[in-house]
N, C-alpha and C. Protein backbone atom coordinates (compact mmCIF):
# COMPACT_ATOMS: atom_id res chain seq x y z
N UNK A 1 5.85 16.32 -2.27
CA UNK A 1 6.72 15.08 -2.59
C UNK A 1 7.96 15.65 -2.67
N UNK A 2 8.43 16.69 -3.37
CA UNK A 2 9.83 17.21 -3.58
C UNK A 2 10.37 17.46 -2.28
N UNK A 3 9.72 18.35 -1.23
CA UNK A 3 10.35 18.40 0.10
C UNK A 3 10.50 17.26 0.74
N UNK A 4 9.77 16.16 0.82
CA UNK A 4 9.89 14.69 1.41
C UNK A 4 11.31 13.88 0.62
N UNK A 5 11.11 13.99 -0.62
CA UNK A 5 12.21 13.40 -1.20
C UNK A 5 13.64 13.85 -1.11
N UNK A 6 13.63 15.29 -0.88
CA UNK A 6 14.99 15.84 -0.62
C UNK A 6 15.19 16.30 0.72
N UNK A 7 14.31 15.78 1.55
CA UNK A 7 14.63 15.75 3.14
C UNK A 7 14.71 17.58 3.40
N UNK A 8 14.00 18.23 2.82
CA UNK A 8 13.87 19.72 3.03
C UNK A 8 13.34 20.27 4.31
N UNK A 9 12.36 19.73 4.96
CA UNK A 9 11.48 19.80 6.16
C UNK A 9 11.75 18.99 7.02
N UNK A 10 12.06 19.45 8.38
CA UNK A 10 12.28 18.67 9.52
C UNK A 10 10.70 18.04 9.92
N UNK A 11 10.87 16.98 10.49
CA UNK A 11 9.50 16.18 11.00
C UNK A 11 9.68 14.87 10.71
N UNK A 12 8.57 14.36 11.01
CA UNK A 12 8.37 12.83 10.84
C UNK A 12 8.93 11.98 9.79
N UNK A 13 8.66 12.45 8.52
CA UNK A 13 9.10 11.76 7.28
C UNK A 13 10.71 12.02 7.14
N UNK A 14 11.27 13.15 7.48
CA UNK A 14 12.69 13.35 7.53
C UNK A 14 13.42 12.43 8.45
N UNK A 15 12.76 12.66 9.81
CA UNK A 15 13.25 11.55 10.98
C UNK A 15 13.61 10.25 10.76
N UNK A 16 12.57 9.69 9.78
CA UNK A 16 12.47 8.18 9.64
C UNK A 16 12.67 8.04 8.43
N UNK A 17 12.98 9.02 7.29
CA UNK A 17 13.58 8.43 6.09
C UNK A 17 12.60 8.16 5.21
N UNK A 18 11.25 8.61 5.31
CA UNK A 18 10.26 8.07 4.41
C UNK A 18 10.16 9.12 3.20
N UNK A 19 10.07 8.43 2.18
CA UNK A 19 10.07 9.39 1.01
C UNK A 19 9.34 8.55 -0.22
N UNK A 20 8.61 7.69 0.12
CA UNK A 20 7.75 7.06 -1.09
C UNK A 20 6.38 7.34 -0.72
N UNK A 21 5.59 7.46 -1.74
CA UNK A 21 4.12 7.58 -1.73
C UNK A 21 3.59 6.22 -2.25
N UNK A 22 3.08 5.68 -1.32
CA UNK A 22 2.77 4.28 -1.57
C UNK A 22 1.08 4.20 -1.47
N UNK A 23 0.39 5.23 -1.09
CA UNK A 23 -0.97 5.11 -1.16
C UNK A 23 -1.53 6.59 -1.12
N UNK A 24 -2.54 7.01 -1.59
CA UNK A 24 -3.35 8.12 -1.40
C UNK A 24 -4.77 8.11 -2.02
N UNK A 25 -5.37 8.99 -1.39
CA UNK A 25 -6.87 9.30 -1.80
C UNK A 25 -7.08 10.61 -2.25
N UNK A 26 -7.85 10.77 -3.13
CA UNK A 26 -8.14 12.29 -3.32
C UNK A 26 -9.76 12.73 -2.96
N UNK A 27 -10.02 13.92 -2.62
CA UNK A 27 -11.23 14.30 -2.12
C UNK A 27 -11.43 15.72 -2.84
N UNK A 28 -12.82 15.84 -3.16
CA UNK A 28 -13.09 17.22 -3.59
C UNK A 28 -13.04 18.30 -2.59
N UNK A 29 -13.24 18.04 -1.23
CA UNK A 29 -13.24 19.00 -0.16
C UNK A 29 -12.32 18.54 0.95
N UNK A 30 -11.42 19.57 1.32
CA UNK A 30 -10.41 19.44 2.26
C UNK A 30 -10.86 18.88 3.61
N UNK A 31 -12.34 19.26 3.87
CA UNK A 31 -12.70 18.84 5.21
C UNK A 31 -13.09 17.23 5.23
N UNK A 32 -13.53 16.80 3.83
CA UNK A 32 -13.55 15.18 3.85
C UNK A 32 -12.30 14.50 4.02
N UNK A 33 -11.41 14.90 3.32
CA UNK A 33 -9.92 14.54 3.34
C UNK A 33 -9.19 14.28 4.92
N UNK A 34 -9.56 15.63 5.59
CA UNK A 34 -9.27 15.48 7.13
C UNK A 34 -9.77 14.57 7.93
N UNK A 35 -11.15 14.68 7.80
CA UNK A 35 -12.05 13.54 8.43
C UNK A 35 -11.53 12.14 8.07
N UNK A 36 -11.39 11.97 6.93
CA UNK A 36 -10.88 10.49 6.59
C UNK A 36 -9.51 10.40 7.36
N UNK A 37 -8.55 11.25 7.07
CA UNK A 37 -7.13 11.16 7.76
C UNK A 37 -7.49 10.78 9.25
N UNK A 38 -8.09 11.33 10.05
CA UNK A 38 -8.34 11.27 11.42
C UNK A 38 -8.89 10.00 11.80
N UNK A 39 -9.67 9.64 11.00
CA UNK A 39 -10.47 8.34 11.21
C UNK A 39 -9.39 7.14 10.90
N UNK A 40 -8.68 7.32 10.03
CA UNK A 40 -7.72 6.13 9.52
C UNK A 40 -6.54 6.22 10.54
N UNK A 41 -6.12 7.45 11.36
CA UNK A 41 -5.17 7.35 12.46
C UNK A 41 -5.67 6.49 13.62
N UNK A 42 -7.02 6.20 13.72
CA UNK A 42 -7.53 5.25 14.77
C UNK A 42 -7.34 3.65 14.64
N UNK A 43 -6.91 3.56 13.16
CA UNK A 43 -7.08 2.01 12.71
C UNK A 43 -6.01 1.55 13.18
N UNK A 44 -6.05 0.08 13.13
CA UNK A 44 -4.91 -0.88 13.54
C UNK A 44 -3.89 -0.89 12.25
N UNK A 45 -2.85 -0.86 12.82
CA UNK A 45 -1.72 -1.08 11.42
C UNK A 45 -2.12 -2.06 10.51
N UNK A 46 -2.26 -3.18 10.86
CA UNK A 46 -2.71 -4.14 9.79
C UNK A 46 -3.87 -3.72 9.08
N UNK A 47 -4.76 -3.13 9.48
CA UNK A 47 -5.90 -2.49 8.42
C UNK A 47 -5.44 -1.49 7.41
N UNK A 48 -4.32 -0.76 7.86
CA UNK A 48 -3.64 0.21 6.77
C UNK A 48 -2.73 -0.69 5.90
N UNK A 49 -2.21 -1.62 6.40
CA UNK A 49 -1.30 -2.24 5.25
C UNK A 49 -2.21 -3.22 4.43
N UNK A 50 -3.41 -3.56 4.93
CA UNK A 50 -4.13 -4.35 4.12
C UNK A 50 -4.81 -3.25 2.89
N UNK A 51 -5.06 -2.00 3.26
CA UNK A 51 -5.58 -1.15 2.49
C UNK A 51 -4.63 -0.64 1.19
N UNK A 52 -3.40 -0.37 1.73
CA UNK A 52 -2.27 -0.38 1.04
C UNK A 52 -2.39 -1.43 0.02
N UNK A 53 -2.00 -2.61 0.36
CA UNK A 53 -1.77 -3.87 -0.54
C UNK A 53 -2.87 -4.07 -1.33
N UNK A 54 -3.91 -3.83 -1.08
CA UNK A 54 -5.26 -3.77 -1.88
C UNK A 54 -4.85 -3.13 -2.98
N UNK A 55 -4.79 -2.00 -3.00
CA UNK A 55 -4.23 -0.99 -4.24
C UNK A 55 -2.83 -0.92 -4.84
N UNK A 56 -1.94 -1.27 -3.93
CA UNK A 56 -0.54 -1.26 -4.37
C UNK A 56 0.32 -2.45 -3.77
N UNK A 57 -0.06 -3.71 -4.26
CA UNK A 57 0.62 -4.89 -3.57
C UNK A 57 2.02 -4.95 -3.45
N UNK A 58 2.71 -4.05 -4.35
CA UNK A 58 4.21 -4.20 -4.64
C UNK A 58 4.82 -2.88 -3.59
N UNK A 59 3.96 -2.18 -3.39
CA UNK A 59 4.60 -1.01 -2.48
C UNK A 59 5.49 0.02 -3.54
N UNK A 60 4.88 0.05 -4.62
CA UNK A 60 5.51 0.80 -5.68
C UNK A 60 5.51 2.24 -5.34
N UNK A 61 6.49 2.85 -5.53
CA UNK A 61 6.27 4.30 -5.50
C UNK A 61 5.60 5.20 -6.30
N UNK A 62 4.40 5.57 -5.88
CA UNK A 62 3.54 6.10 -6.99
C UNK A 62 4.12 7.31 -7.67
N UNK A 63 4.62 8.04 -6.93
CA UNK A 63 5.37 9.31 -7.36
C UNK A 63 6.26 9.18 -8.30
N UNK A 64 6.67 8.28 -8.66
CA UNK A 64 7.66 7.76 -9.67
C UNK A 64 6.90 8.22 -10.97
N UNK A 65 5.69 8.01 -11.16
CA UNK A 65 4.97 8.15 -12.56
C UNK A 65 4.62 9.84 -12.63
N UNK A 66 4.85 10.34 -11.76
CA UNK A 66 4.67 11.98 -11.71
C UNK A 66 5.79 12.68 -12.63
N UNK A 67 5.75 13.18 -13.53
CA UNK A 67 6.44 14.03 -14.55
C UNK A 67 7.61 14.77 -13.88
N UNK A 68 6.98 15.54 -12.87
CA UNK A 68 8.01 16.66 -12.37
C UNK A 68 9.13 16.13 -11.43
N UNK A 69 9.06 14.83 -10.90
CA UNK A 69 9.97 14.22 -10.18
C UNK A 69 11.11 13.50 -10.79
N UNK A 70 10.79 13.34 -12.23
CA UNK A 70 11.69 12.48 -12.94
C UNK A 70 13.04 13.25 -13.47
């Protein structure tokens, strides 16, 4: 998050100015997380928006609650 917020690494998030964490999932095993991410990339945009709004209807930056960013 620090790198994204401070635009330290070139890439998609820097190019498009994306610096808010609006949704995340946690997994015990990295392979499960990768599988989920690859699956979600196939989803329609509206399905992703619906998922976000179900958990975070105001699109609040969830990283603001993490003490090391304040």
